[in-house]
Short mmCIF file of C-alpha atoms and ligand atoms in Angstrom, two decimals:
data_model
loop_
_atom_site.label_atom_id
_atom_site.label_comp_id
_atom_site.label_asym_id
_atom_site.label_seq_id
_atom_site.Cartn_x
_atom_site.Cartn_y
_atom_site.Cartn_z
CA UNK A 1 1.40 -23.37 19.96
CA UNK A 2 4.47 -21.64 21.26
CA UNK A 3 7.53 -21.44 19.06
CA UNK A 4 9.87 -20.63 21.95
CA UNK A 5 13.23 -22.27 21.20
CA UNK A 6 16.99 -21.50 20.99
CA UNK A 7 16.44 -19.22 17.95
CA UNK A 8 13.60 -17.15 19.35
CA UNK A 9 15.49 -16.79 22.63
CA UNK A 10 18.82 -15.93 20.91
CA UNK A 11 17.21 -13.28 18.72
CA UNK A 12 14.47 -12.13 21.10
CA UNK A 13 11.75 -12.71 18.49
CA UNK A 14 8.34 -14.36 18.55
CA UNK A 15 8.50 -16.59 15.48
CA UNK A 16 11.72 -18.44 14.50
CA UNK A 17 11.87 -16.88 11.04
CA UNK A 18 14.51 -14.71 9.36
CA UNK A 19 13.84 -12.76 6.20
CA UNK A 20 16.52 -13.38 3.64
CA UNK A 21 19.10 -10.63 3.10
CA UNK A 22 18.25 -10.11 -0.58
CA UNK A 23 20.36 -7.54 -2.42
CA UNK A 24 18.33 -4.55 -3.69
CA UNK A 25 15.13 -6.02 -2.12
CA UNK A 26 15.79 -6.25 1.61
CA UNK A 27 15.54 -2.62 2.70
CA UNK A 28 14.38 -0.88 5.87
CA UNK A 29 10.73 -1.02 4.75
CA UNK A 30 10.67 -4.82 4.39
CA UNK A 31 12.90 -5.46 7.40
CA UNK A 32 10.70 -3.37 9.67
CA UNK A 33 7.54 -5.09 8.45
CA UNK A 34 9.01 -8.53 9.20
CA UNK A 35 10.39 -7.48 12.60
CA UNK A 36 7.12 -5.85 13.60
CA UNK A 37 5.34 -9.08 12.73
CA UNK A 38 7.54 -11.03 15.15
CA UNK A 39 10.22 -12.37 12.81
CA UNK A 40 13.72 -11.06 12.20
CA UNK A 41 13.73 -8.48 9.38
CA UNK A 42 17.07 -8.07 7.60
CA UNK A 43 18.55 -5.22 5.60
CA UNK A 44 20.91 -6.28 2.83
CA UNK A 45 24.12 -4.27 2.73
CA UNK A 46 25.03 -5.92 -0.62
CA UNK A 47 26.89 -3.34 -2.70
CA UNK A 48 25.06 -0.36 -1.14
CA UNK A 49 27.23 2.76 -0.87
CA UNK A 50 27.95 3.33 2.87
CA UNK A 51 25.95 6.58 3.07
CA UNK A 52 22.85 4.84 1.71
CA UNK A 53 23.27 1.96 4.14
CA UNK A 54 23.72 4.47 6.95
CA UNK A 55 20.36 6.05 5.96
CA UNK A 56 18.63 2.65 5.84
CA UNK A 57 19.91 1.73 9.31
CA UNK A 58 18.70 5.10 10.65
CA UNK A 59 15.33 4.60 8.95
CA UNK A 60 14.70 1.08 10.30
CA UNK A 61 15.08 2.39 13.84
CA UNK A 62 12.25 4.81 13.23
CA UNK A 63 10.01 2.03 11.87
CA UNK A 64 10.49 -0.69 14.54
CA UNK A 65 11.65 -1.04 18.09
CA UNK A 66 12.10 -4.82 17.63
CA UNK A 67 15.38 -6.59 16.80
CA UNK A 68 16.51 -6.58 13.14
CA UNK A 69 19.54 -7.77 11.21
CA UNK A 70 22.04 -6.69 8.58
CA UNK A 71 23.23 -9.09 5.89
CA UNK A 72 26.79 -8.64 4.68
CA UNK A 73 27.60 -10.17 1.33
CA UNK A 74 31.22 -11.18 1.59
CA UNK A 75 32.09 -10.87 -2.12
CA UNK A 76 31.18 -7.19 -1.94
CA UNK A 77 33.94 -4.55 -1.98
CA UNK A 78 32.08 -2.68 0.85
CA UNK A 79 32.38 -5.39 3.55
CA UNK A 80 34.54 -3.30 5.87
CA UNK A 81 32.26 -0.26 5.61
CA UNK A 82 29.24 -2.45 6.35
CA UNK A 83 30.94 -3.92 9.46
CA UNK A 84 31.78 -0.32 10.58
CA UNK A 85 28.13 0.66 10.20
CA UNK A 86 26.88 -2.45 12.01
CA UNK A 87 29.15 -1.41 14.90
CA UNK A 88 28.15 2.29 14.82
CA UNK A 89 24.42 1.53 14.69
CA UNK A 90 24.67 -1.28 17.23
CA UNK A 91 22.91 -3.65 14.84
CA UNK A 92 21.81 -6.60 17.05
CA UNK A 93 22.22 -9.35 14.40
CA UNK A 94 24.52 -9.73 11.41
CA UNK A 95 24.15 -12.52 8.81
CA UNK A 96 26.82 -13.14 6.18
CA UNK A 97 26.72 -14.86 2.83
CA UNK A 98 28.77 -15.85 -0.22
CA UNK A 99 32.07 -16.42 1.54
CA UNK A 100 34.04 -17.14 4.66
CA UNK A 101 33.05 -14.78 7.54
CA UNK A 102 36.19 -15.18 9.68
CA UNK A 103 37.12 -11.47 9.70
CA UNK A 104 33.56 -10.33 10.32
CA UNK A 105 33.27 -12.68 13.30
CA UNK A 106 36.60 -11.47 14.66
CA UNK A 107 35.44 -7.88 14.59
CA UNK A 108 31.81 -8.22 15.69
CA UNK A 109 31.85 -11.03 18.27
CA UNK A 110 33.82 -8.99 20.88
CA UNK A 111 31.12 -6.29 20.59
CA UNK A 112 28.36 -8.75 21.47
CA UNK A 113 26.81 -8.73 17.99
CA UNK A 114 24.97 -11.95 17.19
CA UNK A 115 26.56 -13.32 14.00
CA UNK A 116 24.79 -15.95 11.90
CA UNK A 117 26.64 -16.99 8.68
CA UNK A 118 24.77 -18.46 5.78
CA UNK A 119 26.57 -21.60 4.71
CA UNK A 120 26.04 -24.21 1.99
CA UNK A 121 28.17 -27.17 3.22
CA UNK A 122 28.98 -29.12 6.36
CA UNK A 123 32.65 -28.03 6.30
CA UNK A 124 31.63 -24.34 6.21
CA UNK A 125 29.25 -24.92 9.14
CA UNK A 126 31.88 -26.56 11.27
CA UNK A 127 34.42 -23.83 10.49
CA UNK A 128 32.08 -20.95 11.44
CA UNK A 129 31.05 -22.70 14.62
CA UNK A 130 34.74 -22.86 15.65
CA UNK A 131 35.11 -19.21 14.74
CA UNK A 132 32.33 -18.28 17.19
CA UNK A 133 29.16 -18.12 15.15
CA UNK A 134 25.97 -18.06 17.25
CA UNK A 135 23.91 -20.08 14.77
CA UNK A 136 24.03 -20.96 11.10
CA UNK A 137 21.61 -20.68 8.22
CA UNK A 138 22.01 -23.89 6.14
CA UNK A 139 20.91 -22.81 2.69
CA UNK A 140 20.04 -25.41 0.06
CA UNK A 141 20.34 -24.90 -3.69
CA UNK A 142 16.57 -24.41 -4.04
CA UNK A 143 17.30 -20.88 -2.87
CA UNK A 144 17.51 -17.86 -5.20
CA UNK A 145 20.65 -15.94 -5.99
CA UNK A 146 24.12 -17.28 -5.26
CA UNK A 147 23.86 -20.94 -4.22
CA UNK A 148 25.86 -24.03 -3.23
CA UNK A 149 25.45 -27.56 -4.54
CA UNK A 150 23.33 -29.39 -1.97
CA UNK A 151 19.57 -29.46 -1.53
CA UNK A 152 17.93 -28.29 1.68
CA UNK A 153 16.63 -31.82 2.27
CA UNK A 154 20.13 -33.29 2.56
CA UNK A 155 22.11 -30.26 3.77
CA UNK A 156 20.07 -29.33 6.86
CA UNK A 157 20.15 -32.72 8.70
CA UNK A 158 23.90 -33.15 8.01
CA UNK A 159 24.58 -29.66 9.40
CA UNK A 160 22.33 -30.38 12.42
CA UNK A 161 24.44 -33.51 13.09
CA UNK A 162 27.76 -31.69 12.62
CA UNK A 163 27.31 -28.62 14.90
CA UNK A 164 26.02 -27.82 18.38
CA UNK A 165 24.78 -24.30 17.57
CA UNK A 166 21.22 -23.98 16.33
CA UNK A 167 20.56 -24.41 12.63
CA UNK A 168 18.12 -22.38 10.52
CA UNK A 169 16.90 -24.02 7.30
CA UNK A 170 16.75 -22.05 4.09
CA UNK A 171 16.10 -22.74 0.39
CA UNK A 172 12.73 -23.71 -0.97
CA UNK A 173 10.65 -22.63 2.02
CA UNK A 174 7.62 -20.54 1.12
CA UNK A 175 4.70 -22.05 2.99
CA UNK A 176 3.72 -23.85 6.16
CA UNK A 177 4.72 -27.21 4.71
CA UNK A 178 8.23 -25.91 4.13
CA UNK A 179 8.44 -24.57 7.69
CA UNK A 180 7.27 -27.92 9.11
CA UNK A 181 9.80 -29.76 6.85
CA UNK A 182 12.64 -27.54 8.06
CA UNK A 183 11.77 -28.40 11.67
CA UNK A 184 11.40 -32.09 10.77
CA UNK A 185 14.99 -31.96 9.45
CA UNK A 186 16.18 -30.71 12.83
CA UNK A 187 16.29 -26.99 12.16
CA UNK A 188 15.12 -24.59 14.88
CA UNK A 189 14.24 -21.80 12.52
CA UNK A 190 13.69 -20.95 8.86
CA UNK A 191 14.98 -18.24 6.55
CA UNK A 192 12.58 -17.18 3.82
CA UNK A 193 13.41 -14.99 0.85
CA UNK A 194 11.33 -15.39 -2.30
CA UNK A 195 8.00 -15.48 -0.40
CA UNK A 196 8.80 -12.04 1.09
CA UNK A 197 9.57 -10.55 -2.36
CA UNK A 198 5.84 -10.96 -2.92
CA UNK A 199 4.90 -9.11 0.25
CA UNK A 200 3.05 -5.78 0.14
CA UNK A 201 5.97 -4.06 1.92
CA UNK A 202 8.70 -5.16 -0.50
CA UNK A 203 9.62 -2.09 -2.50
CA UNK A 204 10.29 -4.16 -5.58
CA UNK A 205 9.13 -3.29 -9.12
CA UNK A 206 5.69 -4.83 -9.81
CA UNK A 207 7.13 -6.64 -12.85
CA UNK A 208 9.48 -8.51 -10.52
CA UNK A 209 6.64 -9.59 -8.25
CA UNK A 210 4.52 -10.56 -11.30
CA UNK A 211 7.35 -12.73 -12.65
CA UNK A 212 7.44 -14.68 -9.35
CA UNK A 213 3.62 -15.00 -9.32
CA UNK A 214 3.73 -16.44 -12.85
CA UNK A 215 6.64 -18.85 -12.16
CA UNK A 216 6.00 -22.55 -12.42
CA UNK A 217 7.93 -25.62 -11.32
CA UNK A 218 10.60 -25.40 -14.04
CA UNK A 219 10.85 -21.63 -14.45
CA UNK A 220 14.24 -21.37 -12.66
CA UNK A 221 17.72 -21.89 -14.09
CA UNK A 222 21.20 -21.74 -12.64
CA UNK A 223 23.55 -19.43 -14.51
CA UNK A 224 27.27 -18.96 -14.20
CA UNK A 225 28.10 -22.53 -13.13
CA UNK A 226 31.42 -22.25 -14.98
CA UNK A 227 32.46 -19.08 -13.09
CA UNK A 228 32.37 -20.78 -9.67
CA UNK A 229 29.58 -18.43 -8.64
CA UNK A 230 26.35 -20.14 -9.69
CA UNK A 231 23.25 -17.96 -9.45
CA UNK A 232 19.63 -19.16 -9.52
CA UNK A 233 17.13 -16.91 -11.22
CA UNK A 234 14.01 -17.03 -13.42
CA UNK A 235 14.53 -17.96 -17.06
CA UNK A 236 14.46 -14.99 -19.44
CA UNK A 237 16.44 -13.38 -22.30
CA UNK A 238 19.38 -12.75 -19.96
CA UNK A 239 19.63 -16.40 -18.89
CA UNK A 240 19.45 -17.46 -22.59
CA UNK A 241 22.40 -15.17 -23.21
CA UNK A 242 24.28 -16.82 -20.33
CA UNK A 243 23.53 -20.18 -22.04
CA UNK A 244 25.24 -18.80 -25.15
CA UNK A 245 28.33 -17.91 -23.13
CA UNK A 246 28.39 -21.54 -21.82
CA UNK A 247 28.22 -22.87 -25.39
CA UNK A 248 31.19 -20.86 -26.59
CA UNK A 249 33.29 -21.38 -23.45
CA UNK A 250 33.34 -17.65 -22.69
CA UNK A 251 35.80 -16.19 -20.13
CA UNK A 252 34.82 -15.33 -16.56
CA UNK A 253 35.18 -11.66 -17.50
CA UNK A 254 32.45 -12.06 -20.15
CA UNK A 255 30.09 -13.57 -17.57
CA UNK A 256 30.85 -10.70 -15.17
CA UNK A 257 30.29 -8.12 -17.86
CA UNK A 258 26.92 -9.66 -18.78
CA UNK A 259 25.81 -9.90 -15.15
CA UNK A 260 26.88 -6.45 -13.90
CA UNK A 261 23.97 -4.22 -12.83
CA UNK A 262 21.36 -6.73 -13.98
CA UNK A 263 19.81 -7.42 -10.55
CA UNK A 264 19.28 -3.70 -10.05
CA UNK A 265 17.68 -3.29 -13.47
CA UNK A 266 15.18 -6.11 -12.63
CA UNK A 267 14.36 -5.03 -9.07
CA UNK A 268 14.38 -1.25 -9.50
CA UNK A 269 13.53 -0.66 -13.17
CA UNK A 270 11.37 -3.72 -13.66
CA UNK A 271 13.36 -5.02 -16.62
CA UNK A 272 12.42 -8.70 -16.17
CA UNK A 273 13.47 -9.63 -19.74
CA UNK A 274 17.09 -8.57 -19.61
CA UNK A 275 17.53 -8.12 -15.86
CA UNK A 276 18.52 -10.77 -13.36
CA UNK A 277 15.32 -12.00 -11.71
CA UNK A 278 16.84 -13.87 -8.76
CA UNK A 279 14.29 -16.14 -7.14
CA UNK A 280 14.26 -19.54 -5.50
CA UNK A 281 12.52 -22.64 -6.77
CA UNK A 282 9.76 -21.79 -4.28
CA UNK A 283 8.64 -19.04 -6.66
CA UNK A 284 6.23 -21.62 -8.07
CA UNK A 285 4.60 -21.87 -4.61
CA UNK A 286 3.99 -18.11 -4.39
CA UNK A 287 0.62 -17.14 -5.76
CA UNK A 288 -0.37 -13.91 -4.02
CA UNK A 289 0.96 -10.67 -2.57
CA UNK A 290 0.23 -10.36 1.12
CA UNK A 291 1.39 -8.18 4.02
CA UNK A 292 4.54 -9.61 5.63
CA UNK A 293 2.61 -10.09 8.86
CA UNK A 294 0.01 -12.22 7.07
CA UNK A 295 2.75 -14.32 5.42
CA UNK A 296 4.32 -15.07 8.81
CA UNK A 297 0.97 -15.82 10.45
CA UNK A 298 0.07 -18.21 7.64
CA UNK A 299 3.44 -19.99 7.61
CA UNK A 300 3.30 -20.74 11.32
CA UNK A 301 -0.39 -21.53 11.65
CA UNK A 302 -0.17 -23.97 8.72
CA UNK A 303 3.01 -25.53 10.17
CA UNK A 304 1.28 -25.89 13.56
CA UNK A 305 -1.65 -27.61 11.77
CA UNK A 306 0.76 -30.06 10.13
CA UNK A 307 2.45 -30.87 13.47
CA UNK A 308 -0.90 -31.45 15.09
CA UNK A 309 -1.99 -33.83 12.30
CA UNK A 310 1.44 -35.55 12.35
CA UNK A 311 1.11 -36.22 16.08
CA UNK A 312 -1.53 -38.76 15.10
CA UNK A 313 1.29 -41.00 13.83
CA UNK A 314 3.04 -40.79 17.20
CA UNK A 315 -0.17 -41.72 18.96
CA UNK A 316 -0.78 -44.74 16.66
CA UNK A 317 -4.14 -43.35 15.66
CA UNK A 318 -5.54 -44.20 12.25
CA UNK A 319 -5.02 -41.31 9.81
O1 TUI B 1 24.77 -15.20 -0.59
C1 TUI B 1 23.77 -15.76 -0.87
N1 TUI B 1 22.98 -15.46 -1.91
C2 TUI B 1 23.19 -14.40 -2.76
S1 TUI B 1 24.47 -13.30 -2.66
C3 TUI B 1 23.91 -12.51 -4.02
S2 TUI B 1 24.69 -11.14 -4.70
C4 TUI B 1 25.46 -11.81 -6.06
N2 TUI B 1 25.21 -11.22 -7.21
C5 TUI B 1 25.77 -11.68 -8.31
C6 TUI B 1 26.61 -12.79 -8.29
C7 TUI B 1 26.87 -13.43 -7.13
C8 TUI B 1 26.26 -12.91 -5.97
C9 TUI B 1 22.81 -13.12 -4.46
N3 TUI B 1 22.43 -14.15 -3.73
N4 TUI B 1 23.36 -16.86 -0.16
C10 TUI B 1 24.15 -17.34 0.92
C11 TUI B 1 25.14 -18.30 0.46
N5 TUI B 1 26.36 -18.30 0.90
N6 TUI B 1 24.96 -19.25 -0.45
C12 TUI B 1 26.14 -19.90 -0.57
C13 TUI B 1 27.02 -19.31 0.31
C14 TUI B 1 28.39 -19.58 0.61
C15 TUI B 1 29.29 -19.90 -0.34
C16 TUI B 1 30.63 -20.11 -0.01
C17 TUI B 1 28.82 -19.45 1.96
C18 TUI B 1 30.13 -19.67 2.26
C19 TUI B 1 31.01 -20.02 1.31
O2 TUI B 1 32.28 -20.18 1.71
C20 TUI B 1 33.32 -20.19 0.79
C21 TUI B 1 34.57 -20.40 1.54
O3 TUI B 1 35.58 -19.90 1.09
O4 TUI B 1 34.50 -21.03 2.58
#
C-alpha cells in the first residue's frame, strides 16, 4: 500500500505521520529516529534556552538527512528566539501549539518554511488557513499535555469540512486502529505523541516510560481547568495536590507555582510521583518499548490491514 498523499508530498516523507513536539521529550535523538524511519521527527523548542536549541538543531542534521520539524510552543517566552533559530538553521517544517501562530506565520511563510499549527477548534483552523498555514494538526482532548475541549472523533471531521488545506489527526492515536480511524475521519496524516515516549530512542527517564506502560483506561486526569490552561497527565500525588487547589478555589498564581518545573522533574529526574507525567489517554494502549521505526512500521501495516478488511464492506461481501 502506498501512503502517497498531500501530506507526504508536502513534507517529502514516506509515511504521513508526525511525531508530537513534546516538551523535554522531543529532542534531536527522537526526531532523527522518526525522520529516518520515514515520518516527520520534531524537536520541541518549548522553554529550551536558545543555545541548547541551537545545539539540538545542529545535532539533528548530523543524525538524519531527511526532513524534520521544530515545534514552537506559543506560550513560551522564547518564541522569538526559536523563530530566529528556525530561520538560521533552515528548518524545513515548523509546528506551533498552545496559541495563535499569526506572528510566526508572518515571519516564516515568506522564507518558504512549511508551517503547520496545532489547533483545537474549527475557528482556530479557519483562522490559520487564512493566515497562510500549509496544513493543520487537529488535536482532540485525548492528547497529553495542554488540550482543548473537543474529542478527536468530533473535531477532525469538522475541521476537514471547514478548511481546504490538509488535516492531520492527533489525540488518542497509538496504534494502527487509531491511524485508520484518523483517515476514516478525513485526515490525511496523523500526529502521535505518547506512543513515541515509549520508543527506544526517547531519552526519557525509565520511570516515565514505566508509568505509561502501567497506565490503564482511567489513569489520566485533566488538571488546571480553572486556569484556562487545562493539562492532561497521569494521576499521581501532584494531580491530587491540584485537586486540593480546585477545592479551595486557589488563585492562578498558586496553580502556576505548583506546576513550575514539574514536567522536567518527571521526564529528566524520573520523579513520577510529584512530577507532571503528561501523557494522552492512549497511554493505556501502549504496552511495550520499541524502536521508533518499528512503531511506524506497525502503525501503518496494521492500518493497511484494517483498510483491506474494510473494503469488504464496499464490495458487499459477507464479513
Ligand atoms: O500545545 C500543545 N500541548 C502542550 S504544550 C505543553 S507545555 C505546557 N506546560 C504547562 C502548561 C501548559 C503548557 C504541553 N502540552 N498541544 C497543541 C495545542 N494547541 N492544544 C491546544 C492548542 C491550542 C490552544 C489555543 C491552539 C491554539 C489556541 O489558540 C488560542 C487562540 O488565542 O486562538
